[in-house]
XYZ file of N, CA, C and O in Angstrom:
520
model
N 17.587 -6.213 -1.029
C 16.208 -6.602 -1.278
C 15.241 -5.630 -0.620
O 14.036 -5.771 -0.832
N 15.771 -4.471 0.312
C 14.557 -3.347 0.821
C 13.691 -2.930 -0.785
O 12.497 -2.978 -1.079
N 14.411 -2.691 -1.254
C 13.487 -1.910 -2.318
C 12.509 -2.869 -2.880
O 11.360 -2.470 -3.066
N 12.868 -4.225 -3.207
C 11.913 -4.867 -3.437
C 10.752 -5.368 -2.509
O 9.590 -5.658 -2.793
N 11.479 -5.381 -1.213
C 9.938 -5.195 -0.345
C 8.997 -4.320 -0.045
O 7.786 -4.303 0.171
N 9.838 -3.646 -0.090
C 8.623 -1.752 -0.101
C 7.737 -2.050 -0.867
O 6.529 -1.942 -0.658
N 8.502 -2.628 -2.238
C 7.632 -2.216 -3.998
C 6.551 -3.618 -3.629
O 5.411 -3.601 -4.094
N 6.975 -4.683 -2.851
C 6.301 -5.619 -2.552
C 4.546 -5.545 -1.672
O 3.383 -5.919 -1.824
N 5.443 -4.775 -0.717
C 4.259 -4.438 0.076
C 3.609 -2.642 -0.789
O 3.052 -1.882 0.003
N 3.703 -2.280 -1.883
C 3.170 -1.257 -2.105
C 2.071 -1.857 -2.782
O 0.939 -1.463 -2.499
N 2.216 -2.667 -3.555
C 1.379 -3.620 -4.255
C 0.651 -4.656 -3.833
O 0.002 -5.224 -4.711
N 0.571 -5.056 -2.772
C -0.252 -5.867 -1.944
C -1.648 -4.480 -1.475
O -2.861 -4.687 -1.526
N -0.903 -3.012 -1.008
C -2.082 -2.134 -0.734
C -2.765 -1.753 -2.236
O -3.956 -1.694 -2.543
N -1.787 -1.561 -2.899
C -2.296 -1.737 -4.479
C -3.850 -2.696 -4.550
O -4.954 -2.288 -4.909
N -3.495 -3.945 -4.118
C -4.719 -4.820 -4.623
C -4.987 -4.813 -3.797
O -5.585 -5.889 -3.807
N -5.126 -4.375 -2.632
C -5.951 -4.447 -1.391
C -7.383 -3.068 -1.727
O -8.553 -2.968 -1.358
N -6.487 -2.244 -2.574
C -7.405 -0.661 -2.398
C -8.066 -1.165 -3.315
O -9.261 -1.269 -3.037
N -7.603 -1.735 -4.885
C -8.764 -2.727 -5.911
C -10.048 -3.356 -5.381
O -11.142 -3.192 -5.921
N -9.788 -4.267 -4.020
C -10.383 -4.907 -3.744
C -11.642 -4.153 -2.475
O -12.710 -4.625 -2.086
N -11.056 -3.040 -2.161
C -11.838 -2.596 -1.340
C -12.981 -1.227 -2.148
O -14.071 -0.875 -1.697
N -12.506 -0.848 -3.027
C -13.306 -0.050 -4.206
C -14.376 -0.597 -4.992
O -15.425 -0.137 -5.442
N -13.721 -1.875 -5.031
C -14.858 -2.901 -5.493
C -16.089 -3.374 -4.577
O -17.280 -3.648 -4.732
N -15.381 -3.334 -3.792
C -16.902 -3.738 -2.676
C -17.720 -2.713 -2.475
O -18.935 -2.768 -2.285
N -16.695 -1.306 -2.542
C -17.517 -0.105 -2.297
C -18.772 0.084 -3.413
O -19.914 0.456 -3.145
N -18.147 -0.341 -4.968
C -19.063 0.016 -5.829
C -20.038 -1.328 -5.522
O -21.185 -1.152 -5.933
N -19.859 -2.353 -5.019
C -20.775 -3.046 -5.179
C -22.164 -3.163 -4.353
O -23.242 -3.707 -4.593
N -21.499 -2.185 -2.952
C -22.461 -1.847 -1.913
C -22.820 -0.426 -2.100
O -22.858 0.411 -1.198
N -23.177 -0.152 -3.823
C -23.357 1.416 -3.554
C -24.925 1.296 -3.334
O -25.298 2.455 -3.149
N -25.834 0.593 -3.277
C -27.208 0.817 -2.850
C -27.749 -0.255 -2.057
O -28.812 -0.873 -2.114
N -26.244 -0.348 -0.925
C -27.201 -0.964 0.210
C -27.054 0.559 1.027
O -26.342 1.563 0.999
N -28.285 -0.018 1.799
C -28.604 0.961 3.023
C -28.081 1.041 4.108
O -28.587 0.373 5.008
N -27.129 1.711 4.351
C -26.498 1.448 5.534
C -24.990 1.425 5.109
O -24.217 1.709 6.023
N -24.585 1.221 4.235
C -23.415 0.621 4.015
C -22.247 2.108 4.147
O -22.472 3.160 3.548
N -21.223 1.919 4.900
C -20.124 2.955 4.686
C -19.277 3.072 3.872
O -18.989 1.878 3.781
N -18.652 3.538 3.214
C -17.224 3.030 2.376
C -16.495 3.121 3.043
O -16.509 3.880 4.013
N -15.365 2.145 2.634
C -13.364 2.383 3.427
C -13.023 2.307 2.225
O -13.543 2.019 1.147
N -11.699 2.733 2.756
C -10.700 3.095 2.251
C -9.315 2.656 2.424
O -9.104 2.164 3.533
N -8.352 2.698 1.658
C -7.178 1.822 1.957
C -6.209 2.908 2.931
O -6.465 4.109 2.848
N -5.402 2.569 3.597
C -3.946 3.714 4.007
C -2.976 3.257 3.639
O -2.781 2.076 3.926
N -1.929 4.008 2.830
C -0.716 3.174 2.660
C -0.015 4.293 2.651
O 0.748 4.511 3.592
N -0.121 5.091 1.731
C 0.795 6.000 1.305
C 1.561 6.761 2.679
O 2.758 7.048 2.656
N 0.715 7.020 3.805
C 1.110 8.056 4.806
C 1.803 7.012 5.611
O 2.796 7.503 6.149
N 1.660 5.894 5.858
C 2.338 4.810 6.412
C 3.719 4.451 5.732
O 4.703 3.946 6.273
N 3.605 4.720 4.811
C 4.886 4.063 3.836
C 5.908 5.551 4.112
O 7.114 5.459 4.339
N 5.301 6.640 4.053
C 6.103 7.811 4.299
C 6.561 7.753 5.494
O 7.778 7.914 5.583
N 5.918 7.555 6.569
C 6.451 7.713 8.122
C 7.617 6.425 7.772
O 8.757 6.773 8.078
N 7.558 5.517 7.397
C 8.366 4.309 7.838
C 9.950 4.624 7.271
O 11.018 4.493 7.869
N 9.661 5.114 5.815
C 10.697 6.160 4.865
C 10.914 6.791 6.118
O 11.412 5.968 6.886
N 10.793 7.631 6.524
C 11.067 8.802 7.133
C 12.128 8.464 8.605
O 13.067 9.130 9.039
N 11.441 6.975 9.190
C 11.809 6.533 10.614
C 13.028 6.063 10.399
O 13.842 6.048 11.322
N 13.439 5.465 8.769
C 14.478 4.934 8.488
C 16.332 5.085 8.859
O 16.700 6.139 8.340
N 16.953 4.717 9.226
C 18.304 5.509 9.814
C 19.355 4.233 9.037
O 18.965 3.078 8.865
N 20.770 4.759 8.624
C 21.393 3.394 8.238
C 21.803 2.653 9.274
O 22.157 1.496 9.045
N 21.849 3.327 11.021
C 22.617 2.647 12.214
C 21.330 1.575 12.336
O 20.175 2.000 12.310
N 21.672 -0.039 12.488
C 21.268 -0.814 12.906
C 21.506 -2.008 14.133
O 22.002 -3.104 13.871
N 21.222 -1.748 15.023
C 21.616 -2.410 16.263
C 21.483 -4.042 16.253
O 20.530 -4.700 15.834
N 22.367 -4.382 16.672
C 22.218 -6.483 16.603
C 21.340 -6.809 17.822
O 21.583 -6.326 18.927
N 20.227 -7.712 17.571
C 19.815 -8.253 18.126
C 20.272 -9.840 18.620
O 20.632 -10.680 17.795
N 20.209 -10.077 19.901
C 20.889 -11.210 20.038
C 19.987 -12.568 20.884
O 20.160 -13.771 21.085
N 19.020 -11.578 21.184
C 17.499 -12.098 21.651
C 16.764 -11.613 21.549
O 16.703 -10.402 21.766
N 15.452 -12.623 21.005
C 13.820 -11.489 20.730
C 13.661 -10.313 21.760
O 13.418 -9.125 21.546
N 13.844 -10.904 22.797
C 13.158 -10.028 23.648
C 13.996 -8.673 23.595
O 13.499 -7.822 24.332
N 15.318 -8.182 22.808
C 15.988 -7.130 22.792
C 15.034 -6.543 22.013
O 14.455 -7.209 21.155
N 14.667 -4.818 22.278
C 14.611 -4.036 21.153
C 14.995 -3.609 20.104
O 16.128 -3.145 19.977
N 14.157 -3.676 19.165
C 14.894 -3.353 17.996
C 15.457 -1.788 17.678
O 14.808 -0.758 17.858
N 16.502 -1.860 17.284
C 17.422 -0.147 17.302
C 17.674 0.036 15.692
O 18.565 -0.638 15.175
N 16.979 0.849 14.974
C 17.324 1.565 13.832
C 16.529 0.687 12.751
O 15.425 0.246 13.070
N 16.872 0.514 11.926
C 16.493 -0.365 10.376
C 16.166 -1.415 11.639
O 16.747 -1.793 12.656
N 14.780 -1.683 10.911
C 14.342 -3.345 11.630
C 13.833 -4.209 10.415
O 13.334 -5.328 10.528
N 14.055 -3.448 9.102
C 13.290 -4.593 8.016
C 12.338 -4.904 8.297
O 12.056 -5.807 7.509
N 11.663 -4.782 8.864
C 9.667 -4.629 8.728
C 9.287 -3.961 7.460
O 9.975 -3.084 6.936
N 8.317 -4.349 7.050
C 7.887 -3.526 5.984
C 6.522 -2.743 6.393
O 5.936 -3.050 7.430
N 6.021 -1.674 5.497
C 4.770 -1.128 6.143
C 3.595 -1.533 5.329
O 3.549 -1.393 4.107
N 2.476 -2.134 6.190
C 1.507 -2.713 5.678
C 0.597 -1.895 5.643
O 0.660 -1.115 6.593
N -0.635 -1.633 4.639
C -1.465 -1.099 4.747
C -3.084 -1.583 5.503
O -3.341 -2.741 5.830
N -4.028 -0.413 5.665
C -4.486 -0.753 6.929
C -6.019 -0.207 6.047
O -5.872 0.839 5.415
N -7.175 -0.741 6.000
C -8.384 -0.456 5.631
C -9.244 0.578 6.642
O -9.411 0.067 7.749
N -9.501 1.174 6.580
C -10.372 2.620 7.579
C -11.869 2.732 6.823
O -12.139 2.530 5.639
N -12.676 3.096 7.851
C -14.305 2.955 7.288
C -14.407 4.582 7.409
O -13.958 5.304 8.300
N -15.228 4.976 6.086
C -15.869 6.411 6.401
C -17.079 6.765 6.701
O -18.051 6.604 5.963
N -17.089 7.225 7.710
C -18.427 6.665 8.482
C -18.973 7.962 9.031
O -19.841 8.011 9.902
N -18.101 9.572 8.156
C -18.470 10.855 8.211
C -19.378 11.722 7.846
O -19.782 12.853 8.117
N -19.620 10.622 6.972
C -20.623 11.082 5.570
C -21.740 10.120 5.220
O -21.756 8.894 5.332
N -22.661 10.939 4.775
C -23.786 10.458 3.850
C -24.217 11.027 2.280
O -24.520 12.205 2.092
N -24.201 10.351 1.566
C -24.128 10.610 0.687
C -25.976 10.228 -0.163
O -26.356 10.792 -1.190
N -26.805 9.182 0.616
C -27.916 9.281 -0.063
C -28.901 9.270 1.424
O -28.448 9.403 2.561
N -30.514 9.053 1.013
C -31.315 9.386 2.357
C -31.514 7.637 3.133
O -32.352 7.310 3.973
N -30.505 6.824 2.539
C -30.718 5.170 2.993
C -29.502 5.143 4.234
O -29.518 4.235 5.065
N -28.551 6.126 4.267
C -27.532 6.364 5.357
C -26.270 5.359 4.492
O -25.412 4.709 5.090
N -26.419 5.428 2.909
C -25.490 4.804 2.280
C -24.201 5.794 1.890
O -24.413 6.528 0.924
N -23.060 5.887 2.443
C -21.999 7.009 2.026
C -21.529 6.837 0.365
O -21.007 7.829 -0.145
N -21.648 6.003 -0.209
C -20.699 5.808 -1.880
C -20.971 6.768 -2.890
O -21.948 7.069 -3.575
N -19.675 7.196 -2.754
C -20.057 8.672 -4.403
C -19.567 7.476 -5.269
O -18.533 6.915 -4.907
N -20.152 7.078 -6.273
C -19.926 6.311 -7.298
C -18.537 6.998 -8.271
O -17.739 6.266 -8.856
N -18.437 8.944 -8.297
C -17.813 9.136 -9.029
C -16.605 9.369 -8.615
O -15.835 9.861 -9.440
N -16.034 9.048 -7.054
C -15.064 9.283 -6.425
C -14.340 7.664 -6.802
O -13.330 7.394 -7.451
N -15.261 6.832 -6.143
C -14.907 5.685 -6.345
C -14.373 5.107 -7.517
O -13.731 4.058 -7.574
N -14.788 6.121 -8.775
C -14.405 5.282 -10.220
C -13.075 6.364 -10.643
O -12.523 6.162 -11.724
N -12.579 7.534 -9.736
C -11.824 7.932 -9.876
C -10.667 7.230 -8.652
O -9.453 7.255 -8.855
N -10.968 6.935 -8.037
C -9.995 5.964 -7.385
C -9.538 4.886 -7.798
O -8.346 4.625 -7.638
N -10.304 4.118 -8.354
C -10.033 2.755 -9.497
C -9.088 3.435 -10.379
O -7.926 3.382 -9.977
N -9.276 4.056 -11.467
C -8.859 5.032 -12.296
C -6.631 5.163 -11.482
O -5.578 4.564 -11.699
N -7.066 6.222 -10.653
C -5.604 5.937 -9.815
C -4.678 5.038 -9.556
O -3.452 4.987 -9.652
N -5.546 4.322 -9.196
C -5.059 3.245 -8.383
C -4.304 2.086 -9.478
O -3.423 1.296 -9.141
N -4.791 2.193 -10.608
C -4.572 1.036 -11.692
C -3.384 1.875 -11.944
O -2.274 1.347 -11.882
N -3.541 3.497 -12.302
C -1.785 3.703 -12.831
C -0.868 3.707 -11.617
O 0.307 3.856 -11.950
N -1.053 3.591 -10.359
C -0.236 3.365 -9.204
C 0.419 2.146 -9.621
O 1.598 2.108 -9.971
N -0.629 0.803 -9.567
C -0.438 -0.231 -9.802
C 0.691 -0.648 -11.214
O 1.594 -1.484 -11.173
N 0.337 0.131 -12.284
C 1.185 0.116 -13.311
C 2.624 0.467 -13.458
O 3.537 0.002 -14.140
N 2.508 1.677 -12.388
C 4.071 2.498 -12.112
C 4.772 1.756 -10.841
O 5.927 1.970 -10.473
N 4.093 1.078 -10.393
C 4.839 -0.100 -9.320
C 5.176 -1.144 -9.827
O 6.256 -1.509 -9.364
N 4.618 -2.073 -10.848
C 4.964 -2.850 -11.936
C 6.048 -2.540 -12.878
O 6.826 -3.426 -13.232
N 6.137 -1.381 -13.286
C 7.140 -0.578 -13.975
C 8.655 -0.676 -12.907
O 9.746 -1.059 -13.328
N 8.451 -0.352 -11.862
C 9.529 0.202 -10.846
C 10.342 -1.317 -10.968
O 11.515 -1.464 -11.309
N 9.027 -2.775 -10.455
C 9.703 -3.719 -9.743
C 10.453 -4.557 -11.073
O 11.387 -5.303 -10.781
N 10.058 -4.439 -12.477
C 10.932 -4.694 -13.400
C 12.233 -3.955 -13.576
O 13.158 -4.667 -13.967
N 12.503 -2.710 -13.377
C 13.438 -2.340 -13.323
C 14.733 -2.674 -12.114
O 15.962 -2.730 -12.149
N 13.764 -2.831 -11.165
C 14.791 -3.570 -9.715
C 15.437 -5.078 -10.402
O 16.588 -5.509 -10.472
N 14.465 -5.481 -10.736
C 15.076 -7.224 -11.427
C 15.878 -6.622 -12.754
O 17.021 -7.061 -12.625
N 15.829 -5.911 -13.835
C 16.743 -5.629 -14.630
C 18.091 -5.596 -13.753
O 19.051 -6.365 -13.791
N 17.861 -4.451 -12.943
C 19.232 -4.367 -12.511
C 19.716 -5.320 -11.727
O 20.945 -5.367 -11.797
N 19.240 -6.111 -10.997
C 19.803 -7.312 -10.252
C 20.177 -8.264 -11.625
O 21.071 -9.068 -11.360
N 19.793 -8.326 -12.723
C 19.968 -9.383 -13.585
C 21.176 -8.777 -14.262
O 22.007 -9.448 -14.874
N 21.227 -7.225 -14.087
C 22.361 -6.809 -15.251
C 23.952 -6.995 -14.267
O 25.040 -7.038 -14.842
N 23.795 -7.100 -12.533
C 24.864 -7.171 -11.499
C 25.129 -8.533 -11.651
O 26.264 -8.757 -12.070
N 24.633 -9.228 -11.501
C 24.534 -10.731 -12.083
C 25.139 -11.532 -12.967
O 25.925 -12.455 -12.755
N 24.575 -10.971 -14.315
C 25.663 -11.689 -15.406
C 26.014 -10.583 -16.155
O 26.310 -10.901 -17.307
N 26.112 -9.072 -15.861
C 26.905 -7.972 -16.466
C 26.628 -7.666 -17.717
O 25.874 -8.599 -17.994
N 26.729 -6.776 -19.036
C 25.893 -5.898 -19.428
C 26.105 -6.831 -20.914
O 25.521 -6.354 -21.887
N 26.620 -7.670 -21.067
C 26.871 -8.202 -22.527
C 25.769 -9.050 -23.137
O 25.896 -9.500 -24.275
């Protein structure tokens, strides 16, 4: 079930970055307002990366965890607060933002794509190819 939690939690930042693009476009002419942004991708790579198959038994919380801990990596919202983009101290490029939507929906689509194929194949190990 790792793969389906990855694809699980890729799609939770999926609609998390939806939901935070949306606010961006919706605060594009308040004054003041910063945009954020989602993190996932560089998080999801380090965690890939930290991954090892040696996994140590835990036998009490209070032990550390050694190797694979099955955590998944969550994504994390960040404000950009580098930039200005109009003279109200409002940062939103409207045309970044509608190219991020844009992305983000075929992310969303090719993660939808992936997690049907994980259940195909659990369904085809299951009751076998007939």
């Amino acid at each position: 079930m790792g793969n389906i939690n990855l694809l699980q939690s890729a799609l939770n930042a999926s609609s998390l970055r939806q939901q935070v693009i949306s606010n961006n476009i919706a605060n594009a002419e308040t004054p003041g307002f910063k945009s954020k942004k989602v993190q996932f991708e560089d998080i999801l790579k380090q965690h890939l990366s930290n991954q090892t198959n040696f996994a140590g038994n835990r036998t009490d919380p209070r032990h550390f965890p050694i190797g694979r801990t099955g955590d998944v990596p969550v994504a994390k919202i960040v404000e950009n607060s580098g930039t200005i983009m109009q003279n109200n101290g409002n940062n939103v490029d409207m045309d970044e933002e509608m190219t991020n939507m844009g992305k983000n929906a075929l992310w969303y689509d090719t993660l939808i794509e992936q997690v049907n194929s994980e259940f195909q194949q659990l369904s085809i190990a299951i009751r076998g190819r007939s």
